[in-house]
Amino acid sequence: MSPPAEETRDTRLMRLALQEAHAARARGEVPVGAVLARGEGVIARGGNSPIELRDATAHAEILALRAGGHALDSYRLTGTTLYVTLEPCVMCAAAIVHARIERLVFGAWDPRAGAAGSLINVFTLPGLNHRVDLFGGVLVEECSALLQEFFAARR
């Protein structure tokens, strides 16, 4: 029996986000990658780049949202899903809400800075005008291993 179509799409698109994370690692950045999609189509990609761009906001998610806004000619990215290899931080979670992302799918949890349930859940704060469907743990082993190997090599 084949897996459900949603599972297959989520896994395939998370693998693309992992490619972005590997590219970020090759540039000496923390290996986090993001892919913005609508249905089966990829709209935008991003990999962590705060060191390269000298910009504290140049997280993978933010770069994918910016590129998606340009591609769709709007900051409102309705009907899209954002795939990220690591649970977003507070800054990225707030940007995801403001961009009106429909679904967030992430790989590894971030117990130190995760804002989708690990440290705080920005997505459930009262008063927000948009709700995002969350799904964590897609390819969690691969996403976690990439981060663990990166930081182990730095110690």
PDB file of C-alpha atoms in Angstrom:
ATOM      1  CA  MET A   1       0.000   0.000   0.000  1.00  0.00           C
ATOM      2  CA  SER A   2       1.427   3.383  -0.950  1.00  0.00           C
ATOM      3  CA  PRO A   3       1.643   6.214   1.591  1.00  0.00           C
ATOM      4  CA  PRO A   4      -1.003   8.963   1.539  1.00  0.00           C
ATOM      5  CA  ALA A   5      -0.415  11.662  -1.104  1.00  0.00           C
ATOM      6  CA  GLU A   6       0.071  14.355   1.578  1.00  0.00           C
ATOM      7  CA  GLU A   7       2.807  12.316   3.276  1.00  0.00           C
ATOM      8  CA  THR A   8       4.563  11.764  -0.027  1.00  0.00           C
ATOM      9  CA  ARG A   9       4.450  15.466  -0.930  1.00  0.00           C
ATOM     10  CA  ASP A  10       5.590  16.531   2.535  1.00  0.00           C
ATOM     11  CA  THR A  11       8.525  14.114   2.429  1.00  0.00           C
ATOM     12  CA  ARG A  12       9.525  15.127  -1.108  1.00  0.00           C
ATOM     13  CA  LEU A  13       9.411  18.842  -0.342  1.00  0.00           C
ATOM     14  CA  MET A  14      11.245  18.399   2.968  1.00  0.00           C
ATOM     15  CA  ARG A  15      14.027  16.696   1.016  1.00  0.00           C
ATOM     16  CA  LEU A  16      14.279  19.873  -1.091  1.00  0.00           C
ATOM     17  CA  ALA A  17      14.505  21.909   2.117  1.00  0.00           C
ATOM     18  CA  LEU A  18      17.301  19.566   3.240  1.00  0.00           C
ATOM     19  CA  GLN A  19      19.155  20.379   0.004  1.00  0.00           C
ATOM     20  CA  GLU A  20      18.970  24.064   0.965  1.00  0.00           C
ATOM     21  CA  ALA A  21      20.244  23.189   4.455  1.00  0.00           C
ATOM     22  CA  HIS A  22      23.219  21.297   2.983  1.00  0.00           C
ATOM     23  CA  ALA A  23      24.009  24.302   0.768  1.00  0.00           C
ATOM     24  CA  ALA A  24      23.889  26.585   3.828  1.00  0.00           C
ATOM     25  CA  ARG A  25      26.293  24.259   5.662  1.00  0.00           C
ATOM     26  CA  ALA A  26      28.674  24.353   2.697  1.00  0.00           C
ATOM     27  CA  ARG A  27      28.752  28.145   3.072  1.00  0.00           C
ATOM     28  CA  GLY A  28      29.573  27.846   6.790  1.00  0.00           C
ATOM     29  CA  GLU A  29      26.053  28.730   7.896  1.00  0.00           C
ATOM     30  CA  VAL A  30      23.911  26.830  10.394  1.00  0.00           C
ATOM     31  CA  PRO A  31      22.313  24.172   8.149  1.00  0.00           C
ATOM     32  CA  VAL A  32      18.673  25.157   7.953  1.00  0.00           C
ATOM     33  CA  GLY A  33      16.718  25.142   4.714  1.00  0.00           C
ATOM     34  CA  ALA A  34      13.230  26.162   3.663  1.00  0.00           C
ATOM     35  CA  VAL A  35      10.973  25.610   0.658  1.00  0.00           C
ATOM     36  CA  LEU A  36       7.740  27.460  -0.046  1.00  0.00           C
ATOM     37  CA  ALA A  37       5.231  25.493  -2.106  1.00  0.00           C
ATOM     38  CA  ARG A  38       1.708  25.669  -3.417  1.00  0.00           C
ATOM     39  CA  GLY A  39       0.373  22.205  -4.165  1.00  0.00           C
ATOM     40  CA  GLU A  40       3.148  20.309  -5.923  1.00  0.00           C
ATOM     41  CA  GLY A  41       4.885  23.434  -7.212  1.00  0.00           C
ATOM     42  CA  VAL A  42       7.876  25.076  -5.550  1.00  0.00           C
ATOM     43  CA  ILE A  43       7.532  28.850  -5.370  1.00  0.00           C
ATOM     44  CA  ALA A  44      10.712  29.749  -3.500  1.00  0.00           C
ATOM     45  CA  ARG A  45      13.637  28.366  -1.515  1.00  0.00           C
ATOM     46  CA  GLY A  46      15.978  29.675   1.124  1.00  0.00           C
ATOM     47  CA  GLY A  47      18.940  28.593   3.200  1.00  0.00           C
ATOM     48  CA  ASN A  48      20.313  30.230   6.318  1.00  0.00           C
ATOM     49  CA  SER A  49      22.536  33.153   5.326  1.00  0.00           C
ATOM     50  CA  PRO A  50      22.987  35.582   8.256  1.00  0.00           C
ATOM     51  CA  ILE A  51      26.792  35.334   8.119  1.00  0.00           C
ATOM     52  CA  GLU A  52      27.069  35.691   4.353  1.00  0.00           C
ATOM     53  CA  LEU A  53      24.510  38.512   4.161  1.00  0.00           C
ATOM     54  CA  ARG A  54      25.565  40.132   7.457  1.00  0.00           C
ATOM     55  CA  ASP A  55      21.885  40.171   8.368  1.00  0.00           C
ATOM     56  CA  ALA A  56      20.472  38.707  11.583  1.00  0.00           C
ATOM     57  CA  THR A  57      17.105  38.266   9.864  1.00  0.00           C
ATOM     58  CA  ALA A  58      18.489  36.153   6.997  1.00  0.00           C
ATOM     59  CA  HIS A  59      17.061  32.896   8.322  1.00  0.00           C
ATOM     60  CA  ALA A  60      16.014  30.269   5.774  1.00  0.00           C
ATOM     61  CA  GLU A  61      12.322  30.918   6.406  1.00  0.00           C
ATOM     62  CA  ILE A  62      12.598  34.679   5.961  1.00  0.00           C
ATOM     63  CA  LEU A  63      14.558  34.318   2.727  1.00  0.00           C
ATOM     64  CA  ALA A  64      11.972  31.871   1.353  1.00  0.00           C
ATOM     65  CA  LEU A  65       9.126  34.217   2.350  1.00  0.00           C
ATOM     66  CA  ARG A  66      10.847  37.188   0.699  1.00  0.00           C
ATOM     67  CA  ALA A  67      11.461  35.248  -2.513  1.00  0.00           C
ATOM     68  CA  GLY A  68       7.887  33.940  -2.420  1.00  0.00           C
ATOM     69  CA  GLY A  69       6.513  37.454  -2.054  1.00  0.00           C
ATOM     70  CA  HIS A  70       8.455  38.533  -5.135  1.00  0.00           C
ATOM     71  CA  ALA A  71       7.382  35.451  -7.098  1.00  0.00           C
ATOM     72  CA  LEU A  72       3.695  35.932  -6.245  1.00  0.00           C
ATOM     73  CA  ASP A  73       3.841  39.745  -6.253  1.00  0.00           C
ATOM     74  CA  SER A  74       2.313  39.894  -2.775  1.00  0.00           C
ATOM     75  CA  TYR A  75       3.406  39.522   0.830  1.00  0.00           C
ATOM     76  CA  ARG A  76       0.270  37.485   1.437  1.00  0.00           C
ATOM     77  CA  LEU A  77       1.271  33.946   0.614  1.00  0.00           C
ATOM     78  CA  THR A  78      -2.159  32.387   1.052  1.00  0.00           C
ATOM     79  CA  GLY A  79      -2.663  28.778   0.079  1.00  0.00           C
ATOM     80  CA  THR A  80       1.015  27.942   0.537  1.00  0.00           C
ATOM     81  CA  THR A  81       2.962  25.509   2.673  1.00  0.00           C
ATOM     82  CA  LEU A  82       6.376  26.308   4.123  1.00  0.00           C
ATOM     83  CA  TYR A  83       8.745  23.376   4.650  1.00  0.00           C
ATOM     84  CA  VAL A  84      11.609  24.021   7.082  1.00  0.00           C
ATOM     85  CA  THR A  85      14.229  21.624   8.374  1.00  0.00           C
ATOM     86  CA  LEU A  86      14.148  23.161  11.876  1.00  0.00           C
ATOM     87  CA  GLU A  87      11.265  24.434  13.994  1.00  0.00           C
ATOM     88  CA  PRO A  88      11.070  28.205  13.411  1.00  0.00           C
ATOM     89  CA  CYS A  89      12.225  30.762  15.961  1.00  0.00           C
ATOM     90  CA  VAL A  90       9.931  33.520  17.279  1.00  0.00           C
ATOM     91  CA  MET A  91      10.936  35.965  14.525  1.00  0.00           C
ATOM     92  CA  CYS A  92      10.264  33.446  11.757  1.00  0.00           C
ATOM     93  CA  ALA A  93       7.035  32.196  13.339  1.00  0.00           C
ATOM     94  CA  ALA A  94       5.654  35.738  13.474  1.00  0.00           C
ATOM     95  CA  ALA A  95       6.642  36.338   9.841  1.00  0.00           C
ATOM     96  CA  ILE A  96       4.917  33.083   8.836  1.00  0.00           C
ATOM     97  CA  VAL A  97       1.697  34.260  10.500  1.00  0.00           C
ATOM     98  CA  HIS A  98       1.894  37.708   8.893  1.00  0.00           C
ATOM     99  CA  ALA A  99       2.545  36.149   5.469  1.00  0.00           C
ATOM    100  CA  ARG A 100      -0.680  34.137   5.850  1.00  0.00           C
ATOM    101  CA  ILE A 101       1.031  30.792   5.258  1.00  0.00           C
ATOM    102  CA  GLU A 102      -1.580  28.015   5.326  1.00  0.00           C
ATOM    103  CA  ARG A 103       0.626  25.156   6.563  1.00  0.00           C
ATOM    104  CA  LEU A 104       4.000  24.890   8.239  1.00  0.00           C
ATOM    105  CA  VAL A 105       5.812  21.564   8.021  1.00  0.00           C
ATOM    106  CA  PHE A 106       9.103  21.260   9.876  1.00  0.00           C
ATOM    107  CA  GLY A 107      11.629  18.539  10.542  1.00  0.00           C
ATOM    108  CA  ALA A 108      13.564  18.863  13.796  1.00  0.00           C
ATOM    109  CA  TRP A 109      12.292  20.432  16.988  1.00  0.00           C
ATOM    110  CA  ASP A 110      14.377  23.207  18.557  1.00  0.00           C
ATOM    111  CA  PRO A 111      14.150  22.972  22.362  1.00  0.00           C
ATOM    112  CA  ARG A 112      16.237  26.137  22.828  1.00  0.00           C
ATOM    113  CA  ALA A 113      14.480  28.538  20.463  1.00  0.00           C
ATOM    114  CA  GLY A 114      11.548  26.757  18.824  1.00  0.00           C
ATOM    115  CA  ALA A 115       8.392  28.827  18.534  1.00  0.00           C
ATOM    116  CA  ALA A 116       6.008  26.120  17.303  1.00  0.00           C
ATOM    117  CA  GLY A 117       5.682  24.369  20.636  1.00  0.00           C
ATOM    118  CA  SER A 118       9.158  23.635  22.007  1.00  0.00           C
ATOM    119  CA  LEU A 119       9.894  26.901  23.842  1.00  0.00           C
ATOM    120  CA  ILE A 120       6.694  28.785  23.015  1.00  0.00           C
ATOM    121  CA  ASN A 121       3.934  28.397  20.465  1.00  0.00           C
ATOM    122  CA  VAL A 122       3.577  31.708  18.641  1.00  0.00           C
ATOM    123  CA  PHE A 123       0.944  30.146  16.379  1.00  0.00           C
ATOM    124  CA  THR A 124      -1.557  29.797  19.252  1.00  0.00           C
ATOM    125  CA  LEU A 125      -1.176  33.279  20.734  1.00  0.00           C
ATOM    126  CA  PRO A 126      -4.582  34.844  21.308  1.00  0.00           C
ATOM    127  CA  GLY A 127      -5.534  37.788  19.155  1.00  0.00           C
ATOM    128  CA  LEU A 128      -3.663  36.731  16.019  1.00  0.00           C
ATOM    129  CA  ASN A 129      -5.727  37.248  12.882  1.00  0.00           C
ATOM    130  CA  HIS A 130      -4.450  34.139  11.104  1.00  0.00           C
ATOM    131  CA  ARG A 131      -3.963  30.512  12.091  1.00  0.00           C
ATOM    132  CA  VAL A 132      -1.340  28.231  10.584  1.00  0.00           C
ATOM    133  CA  ASP A 133      -1.700  24.451  10.467  1.00  0.00           C
ATOM    134  CA  LEU A 134       1.438  22.912  12.021  1.00  0.00           C
ATOM    135  CA  PHE A 135       3.031  19.555  11.402  1.00  0.00           C
ATOM    136  CA  GLY A 136       6.432  18.713  12.899  1.00  0.00           C
ATOM    137  CA  GLY A 137       8.735  15.739  12.676  1.00  0.00           C
ATOM    138  CA  VAL A 138       8.907  15.173   8.901  1.00  0.00           C
ATOM    139  CA  LEU A 139      12.287  13.523   8.225  1.00  0.00           C
ATOM    140  CA  VAL A 140      13.180  14.405  11.800  1.00  0.00           C
ATOM    141  CA  GLU A 141      16.143  12.006  11.920  1.00  0.00           C
ATOM    142  CA  GLU A 142      17.798  13.482   8.826  1.00  0.00           C
ATOM    143  CA  CYS A 143      17.097  17.072   9.842  1.00  0.00           C
ATOM    144  CA  SER A 144      18.367  16.524  13.390  1.00  0.00           C
ATOM    145  CA  ALA A 145      21.464  14.607  12.281  1.00  0.00           C
ATOM    146  CA  LEU A 146      22.519  17.397   9.930  1.00  0.00           C
ATOM    147  CA  LEU A 147      22.365  19.952  12.742  1.00  0.00           C
ATOM    148  CA  GLN A 148      24.059  17.657  15.271  1.00  0.00           C
ATOM    149  CA  GLU A 149      26.929  16.908  12.879  1.00  0.00           C
ATOM    150  CA  PHE A 150      27.378  20.605  12.110  1.00  0.00           C
ATOM    151  CA  PHE A 151      27.601  21.626  15.763  1.00  0.00           C
ATOM    152  CA  ALA A 152      29.720  18.595  16.756  1.00  0.00           C
ATOM    153  CA  ALA A 153      32.307  19.625  14.155  1.00  0.00           C
ATOM    154  CA  ARG A 154      32.413  23.134  15.652  1.00  0.00           C
ATOM    155  CA  ARG A 155      33.177  21.918  19.194  1.00  0.00           C
TER     156      ARG A 155
END
